[in-house]
mmCIF file of C-alpha atoms and ligand atoms in Angstrom:
data_model
loop_
_atom_site.group_PDB
_atom_site.id
_atom_site.type_symbol
_atom_site.label_atom_id
_atom_site.label_comp_id
_atom_site.label_asym_id
_atom_site.label_seq_id
_atom_site.Cartn_x
_atom_site.Cartn_y
_atom_site.Cartn_z
ATOM 1 C CA MET A 1 -5.993 -3.541 25.689
ATOM 2 C CA ILE A 2 -4.753 -2.426 22.314
ATOM 3 C CA VAL A 3 -6.010 0.843 20.809
ATOM 4 C CA LYS A 4 -4.816 2.061 17.409
ATOM 5 C CA ARG A 5 -5.923 4.542 14.782
ATOM 6 C CA LEU A 6 -5.621 4.032 11.053
ATOM 7 C CA GLN A 7 -4.002 7.434 10.622
ATOM 8 C CA ASP A 8 -1.135 6.399 12.895
ATOM 9 C CA LEU A 9 -0.280 3.411 10.646
ATOM 10 C CA GLU A 10 -0.210 5.323 7.383
ATOM 11 C CA GLY A 11 3.273 5.533 5.888
ATOM 12 C CA THR A 12 4.738 3.021 8.365
ATOM 13 C CA GLU A 13 5.879 -0.565 7.723
ATOM 14 C CA ARG A 14 2.254 -1.583 8.483
ATOM 15 C CA ASP A 15 1.138 0.265 5.353
ATOM 16 C CA VAL A 16 1.872 -2.232 2.571
ATOM 17 C CA SER A 17 1.201 -1.852 -1.156
ATOM 18 C CA ALA A 18 1.468 -4.167 -4.130
ATOM 19 C CA GLU A 19 0.043 -3.976 -7.617
ATOM 20 C CA GLY A 20 -3.699 -3.316 -7.328
ATOM 21 C CA TRP A 21 -3.962 -2.982 -3.536
ATOM 22 C CA ARG A 22 -2.823 -1.171 -0.404
ATOM 23 C CA SER A 23 -3.281 -2.753 3.007
ATOM 24 C CA ARG A 24 -3.012 -1.033 6.374
ATOM 25 C CA ARG A 25 -2.325 -3.706 8.999
ATOM 26 C CA LEU A 26 -4.271 -2.785 12.129
ATOM 27 C CA LEU A 27 -3.489 -6.050 13.929
ATOM 28 C CA LEU A 28 -0.718 -8.492 13.042
ATOM 29 C CA LYS A 29 0.634 -11.714 14.531
ATOM 30 C CA ASP A 30 2.691 -9.668 17.003
ATOM 31 C CA GLU A 31 -0.453 -8.433 18.749
ATOM 32 C CA GLY A 32 -1.207 -12.026 19.792
ATOM 33 C CA MET A 33 -4.899 -12.026 18.886
ATOM 34 C CA GLY A 34 -4.778 -15.205 16.794
ATOM 35 C CA PHE A 35 -5.870 -13.312 13.680
ATOM 36 C CA SER A 36 -4.730 -10.265 11.729
ATOM 37 C CA MET A 37 -7.028 -7.431 10.636
ATOM 38 C CA HIS A 38 -6.318 -5.138 7.723
ATOM 39 C CA ASP A 39 -7.999 -2.060 6.241
ATOM 40 C CA THR A 40 -7.409 -2.705 2.550
ATOM 41 C CA LEU A 41 -7.934 -0.517 -0.515
ATOM 42 C CA ILE A 42 -8.298 -2.246 -3.874
ATOM 43 C CA SER A 43 -7.454 -0.064 -6.865
ATOM 44 C CA PRO A 44 -10.094 0.874 -9.436
ATOM 45 C CA HIS A 45 -10.482 -1.868 -12.080
ATOM 46 C CA ALA A 46 -7.989 -4.158 -10.313
ATOM 47 C CA VAL A 47 -8.187 -7.857 -11.175
ATOM 48 C CA LEU A 48 -6.527 -9.913 -8.434
ATOM 49 C CA PRO A 49 -6.236 -13.701 -8.789
ATOM 50 C CA MET A 50 -5.389 -15.143 -5.357
ATOM 51 C CA HIS A 51 -5.185 -18.436 -3.525
ATOM 52 C CA TYR A 52 -4.509 -18.316 0.208
ATOM 53 C CA GLN A 53 -3.482 -21.947 0.649
ATOM 54 C CA ASN A 54 -2.069 -21.364 4.132
ATOM 55 C CA HIS A 55 -4.640 -18.949 5.552
ATOM 56 C CA LEU A 56 -8.384 -18.491 5.971
ATOM 57 C CA GLU A 57 -9.472 -14.990 4.993
ATOM 58 C CA ALA A 58 -12.724 -13.068 5.471
ATOM 59 C CA VAL A 59 -13.245 -9.836 3.532
ATOM 60 C CA TYR A 60 -15.948 -7.338 4.535
ATOM 61 C CA ILE A 61 -16.609 -4.722 1.863
ATOM 62 C CA ILE A 62 -17.292 -1.273 3.285
ATOM 63 C CA GLU A 63 -16.912 0.908 0.160
ATOM 64 C CA GLY A 64 -17.141 0.373 -3.580
ATOM 65 C CA HIS A 65 -18.455 -2.304 -5.894
ATOM 66 C CA GLY A 66 -16.871 -5.296 -7.539
ATOM 67 C CA GLU A 67 -17.080 -9.029 -7.982
ATOM 68 C CA ILE A 68 -15.644 -12.119 -6.358
ATOM 69 C CA GLU A 69 -15.236 -15.217 -8.541
ATOM 70 C CA ASN A 70 -14.816 -18.648 -7.013
ATOM 71 C CA ARG A 71 -12.478 -20.293 -9.514
ATOM 72 C CA GLU A 72 -13.111 -23.693 -7.950
ATOM 73 C CA ASN A 73 -16.647 -23.758 -9.393
ATOM 74 C CA GLY A 74 -16.957 -20.662 -11.611
ATOM 75 C CA GLU A 75 -19.489 -18.897 -9.344
ATOM 76 C CA LYS A 76 -19.418 -15.100 -9.401
ATOM 77 C CA HIS A 77 -20.915 -12.861 -6.719
ATOM 78 C CA ALA A 78 -21.477 -9.110 -6.827
ATOM 79 C CA LEU A 79 -19.746 -7.139 -4.087
ATOM 80 C CA GLU A 80 -21.195 -3.985 -2.590
ATOM 81 C CA PRO A 81 -20.876 -2.243 0.763
ATOM 82 C CA PHE A 82 -21.695 -4.468 3.751
ATOM 83 C CA THR A 83 -21.093 -7.708 1.889
ATOM 84 C CA ILE A 84 -18.673 -10.258 3.340
ATOM 85 C CA TYR A 85 -16.971 -13.165 1.624
ATOM 86 C CA ALA A 86 -15.085 -15.801 3.549
ATOM 87 C CA LEU A 87 -12.587 -18.152 1.947
ATOM 88 C CA ASP A 88 -13.421 -21.037 4.264
ATOM 89 C CA LYS A 89 -12.055 -23.680 1.893
ATOM 90 C CA HIS A 90 -8.858 -21.891 0.855
ATOM 91 C CA ASP A 91 -10.770 -21.203 -2.336
ATOM 92 C CA LEU A 92 -9.011 -20.290 -5.543
ATOM 93 C CA HIS A 93 -10.532 -16.897 -6.347
ATOM 94 C CA THR A 94 -10.332 -13.690 -8.347
ATOM 95 C CA LEU A 95 -11.323 -10.322 -6.891
ATOM 96 C CA ARG A 96 -12.385 -7.624 -9.351
ATOM 97 C CA ALA A 97 -12.911 -3.993 -8.394
ATOM 98 C CA GLY A 98 -15.199 -1.570 -10.169
ATOM 99 C CA ALA A 99 -14.459 1.978 -11.265
ATOM 100 C CA GLU A 100 -14.336 3.385 -7.737
ATOM 101 C CA GLY A 101 -12.183 0.608 -6.292
ATOM 102 C CA LEU A 102 -13.031 -1.196 -3.065
ATOM 103 C CA ARG A 103 -12.354 -0.636 0.597
ATOM 104 C CA CYS A 104 -12.555 -3.706 2.797
ATOM 105 C CA VAL A 105 -11.682 -5.035 6.211
ATOM 106 C CA CYS A 106 -9.714 -8.288 5.864
ATOM 107 C CA VAL A 107 -9.180 -10.820 8.639
ATOM 108 C CA PHE A 108 -6.594 -13.591 8.323
ATOM 109 C CA ASN A 109 -6.314 -16.774 10.386
ATOM 110 C CA PRO A 110 -3.538 -17.581 11.144
ATOM 111 C CA PRO A 111 -2.488 -13.943 11.422
ATOM 112 C CA VAL A 112 -0.041 -12.577 8.894
ATOM 113 C CA THR A 113 3.183 -11.175 10.282
ATOM 114 C CA GLY A 114 3.320 -8.285 7.817
ATOM 115 C CA ARG A 115 6.368 -9.633 5.983
ATOM 116 C CA GLU A 116 4.559 -11.906 3.523
ATOM 117 C CA VAL A 117 4.337 -11.190 -0.172
ATOM 118 C CA HIS A 118 2.035 -13.050 -2.552
ATOM 119 C CA ASP A 119 3.874 -15.911 -4.233
ATOM 120 C CA ALA A 120 3.361 -16.993 -7.841
ATOM 121 C CA SER A 121 0.198 -18.912 -6.915
ATOM 122 C CA GLY A 122 -1.349 -15.897 -5.160
ATOM 123 C CA ALA A 123 -0.751 -17.311 -1.659
ATOM 124 C CA TYR A 124 0.989 -15.881 1.380
ATOM 125 C CA PRO A 125 3.581 -18.274 2.800
ATOM 126 C CA LEU A 126 3.428 -19.164 6.486
ATOM 127 C CA VAL A 127 6.029 -17.037 8.290
ATOM 128 C CA ASP A 128 7.251 -17.777 11.832
HETATM 129 C C1 LIG B 201 -8.745 -8.681 -0.511
HETATM 130 C C2 LIG B 201 -7.351 -9.181 -0.605
HETATM 131 O O1 LIG B 201 -7.083 -10.309 -0.339
HETATM 132 N N1 LIG B 201 -6.452 -8.281 -0.980
HETATM 133 C C3 LIG B 201 -5.058 -8.560 -1.025
HETATM 134 C C4 LIG B 201 -4.358 -7.959 0.163
HETATM 135 C C5 LIG B 201 -4.643 -8.694 1.430
HETATM 136 N N2 LIG B 201 -6.022 -8.718 1.790
HETATM 137 C C6 LIG B 201 -3.897 -8.043 2.571
HETATM 138 O O2 LIG B 201 -2.734 -8.401 2.788
HETATM 139 O O3 LIG B 201 -4.491 -7.222 3.246
#
Protein backbone atom coordinates (compact mmCIF):
# COMPACT_ATOMS: atom_id res chain seq x y z
CA MET A 1 0.00 0.00 0.00
CA ILE A 2 1.16 3.49 -0.80
CA VAL A 3 0.26 6.38 1.52
CA LYS A 4 1.38 9.94 0.81
CA ARG A 5 0.45 13.43 1.90
CA LEU A 6 0.45 16.47 -0.34
CA GLN A 7 2.47 18.45 2.18
CA ASP A 8 5.32 15.94 1.92
CA LEU A 9 5.62 16.50 -1.86
CA GLU A 10 5.74 20.28 -1.74
CA GLY A 11 9.12 21.67 -2.78
CA THR A 12 10.39 18.28 -4.01
CA GLU A 13 11.00 17.14 -7.61
CA ARG A 14 7.32 16.02 -7.60
CA ASP A 15 6.27 19.66 -7.30
CA VAL A 16 6.48 20.92 -10.89
CA SER A 17 5.63 24.38 -12.21
CA ALA A 18 5.40 25.90 -15.66
CA GLU A 19 3.79 29.07 -16.92
CA GLY A 20 0.20 29.16 -15.66
CA TRP A 21 0.22 25.98 -13.55
CA ARG A 22 1.79 24.07 -10.67
CA SER A 23 1.34 20.32 -10.37
CA ARG A 24 2.05 18.17 -7.33
CA ARG A 25 2.54 14.59 -8.53
CA LEU A 26 0.94 12.28 -5.97
CA LEU A 27 1.39 9.15 -8.08
CA LEU A 28 3.75 8.75 -11.03
CA LYS A 29 4.75 5.90 -13.34
CA ASP A 30 7.22 4.68 -10.70
CA GLU A 31 4.38 3.75 -8.34
CA GLY A 32 3.23 1.13 -10.86
CA MET A 33 -0.48 1.96 -10.74
CA GLY A 34 -0.92 2.29 -14.51
CA PHE A 35 -1.95 5.94 -14.17
CA SER A 36 -0.54 9.09 -12.60
CA MET A 37 -2.50 11.41 -10.31
CA HIS A 38 -1.68 15.06 -9.79
CA ASP A 39 -3.02 17.84 -7.55
CA THR A 40 -2.76 20.78 -9.94
CA LEU A 41 -3.18 24.52 -9.40
CA ILE A 42 -3.99 26.66 -12.43
CA SER A 43 -3.05 30.32 -12.06
CA PRO A 44 -5.70 33.05 -12.06
CA HIS A 45 -6.62 34.08 -15.63
CA ALA A 46 -4.35 31.42 -17.16
CA VAL A 47 -5.09 30.42 -20.76
CA LEU A 48 -3.55 27.02 -21.50
CA PRO A 49 -3.79 25.54 -25.01
CA MET A 50 -2.93 21.83 -24.78
CA HIS A 51 -3.05 18.65 -26.81
CA TYR A 52 -2.12 15.42 -25.05
CA GLN A 53 -1.56 13.30 -28.16
CA ASN A 54 0.13 10.50 -26.22
CA HIS A 55 -2.00 10.41 -23.07
CA LEU A 56 -5.61 10.29 -21.92
CA GLU A 57 -6.28 12.82 -19.18
CA ALA A 58 -9.21 13.33 -16.80
CA VAL A 59 -9.42 16.57 -14.82
CA TYR A 60 -11.70 16.90 -11.78
CA ILE A 61 -12.17 20.49 -10.66
CA ILE A 62 -12.30 20.88 -6.89
CA GLU A 63 -11.83 24.66 -6.51
CA GLY A 64 -12.37 27.71 -8.70
CA HIS A 65 -14.17 28.48 -11.93
CA GLY A 66 -13.11 28.50 -15.54
CA GLU A 67 -13.84 27.12 -18.96
CA ILE A 68 -12.73 24.22 -21.10
CA GLU A 69 -12.88 24.67 -24.88
CA ASN A 70 -12.82 21.69 -27.21
CA ARG A 71 -10.89 23.10 -30.17
CA GLU A 72 -11.87 20.11 -32.30
CA ASN A 73 -15.47 21.38 -32.51
CA GLY A 74 -15.50 24.80 -30.81
CA GLU A 75 -17.63 23.66 -27.84
CA LYS A 76 -17.05 25.51 -24.57
CA HIS A 77 -18.06 24.22 -21.14
CA ALA A 78 -18.13 26.10 -17.84
CA LEU A 79 -15.98 24.61 -15.10
CA GLU A 80 -16.89 24.80 -11.43
CA PRO A 81 -16.13 22.67 -8.39
CA PHE A 82 -17.05 18.99 -8.80
CA THR A 83 -17.00 19.09 -12.58
CA ILE A 84 -14.86 16.58 -14.48
CA TYR A 85 -13.67 16.70 -18.07
CA ALA A 86 -12.04 13.74 -19.73
CA LEU A 87 -9.98 14.02 -22.90
CA ASP A 88 -11.04 10.62 -24.20
CA LYS A 89 -10.20 11.44 -27.81
CA HIS A 90 -6.86 13.18 -27.22
CA ASP A 91 -8.86 16.33 -27.84
CA LEU A 92 -7.21 19.58 -28.81
CA HIS A 93 -8.31 21.90 -26.01
CA THR A 94 -7.81 25.18 -24.19
CA LEU A 95 -8.25 25.51 -20.43
CA ARG A 96 -9.10 28.96 -19.08
CA ALA A 97 -9.07 29.84 -15.39
CA GLY A 98 -11.12 32.57 -13.78
CA ALA A 99 -9.99 35.21 -11.31
CA GLU A 100 -9.45 32.77 -8.45
CA GLY A 101 -7.60 30.17 -10.51
CA LEU A 102 -8.48 26.48 -10.43
CA ARG A 103 -7.50 23.51 -8.33
CA CYS A 104 -7.97 20.12 -9.93
CA VAL A 105 -7.07 16.48 -9.61
CA CYS A 106 -5.57 15.23 -12.90
CA VAL A 107 -5.21 11.58 -13.88
CA PHE A 108 -3.04 10.53 -16.82
CA ASN A 109 -3.06 7.20 -18.66
CA PRO A 110 -0.37 6.13 -19.42
CA PRO A 111 1.17 7.60 -16.28
CA VAL A 112 3.61 10.46 -16.64
CA THR A 113 7.08 9.88 -15.24
CA GLY A 114 7.44 13.42 -13.90
CA ARG A 115 10.16 14.37 -16.39
CA GLU A 116 7.91 15.47 -19.25
CA VAL A 117 7.55 19.06 -20.34
CA HIS A 118 4.88 20.30 -22.73
CA ASP A 119 6.21 20.40 -26.28
CA ALA A 120 5.32 23.07 -28.85
CA SER A 121 2.00 21.37 -29.61
CA GLY A 122 0.98 21.27 -25.94
CA ALA A 123 1.61 17.51 -25.61
CA TYR A 124 3.71 15.50 -23.19
CA PRO A 125 6.05 13.09 -24.99
CA LEU A 126 6.01 9.43 -24.01
CA VAL A 127 8.98 8.83 -21.70
CA ASP A 128 10.32 5.35 -20.86
C1 LIG B 1 -5.07 20.65 -16.38
C2 LIG B 1 -3.77 20.48 -17.07
O1 LIG B 1 -3.64 19.71 -17.96
N1 LIG B 1 -2.78 21.23 -16.59
C3 LIG B 1 -1.44 21.13 -17.06
C4 LIG B 1 -0.60 20.37 -16.08
C5 LIG B 1 -0.90 18.90 -16.09
N2 LIG B 1 -2.24 18.58 -15.73
C6 LIG B 1 0.00 18.20 -15.09
O2 LIG B 1 1.12 17.83 -15.47
O3 LIG B 1 -0.43 18.00 -13.97
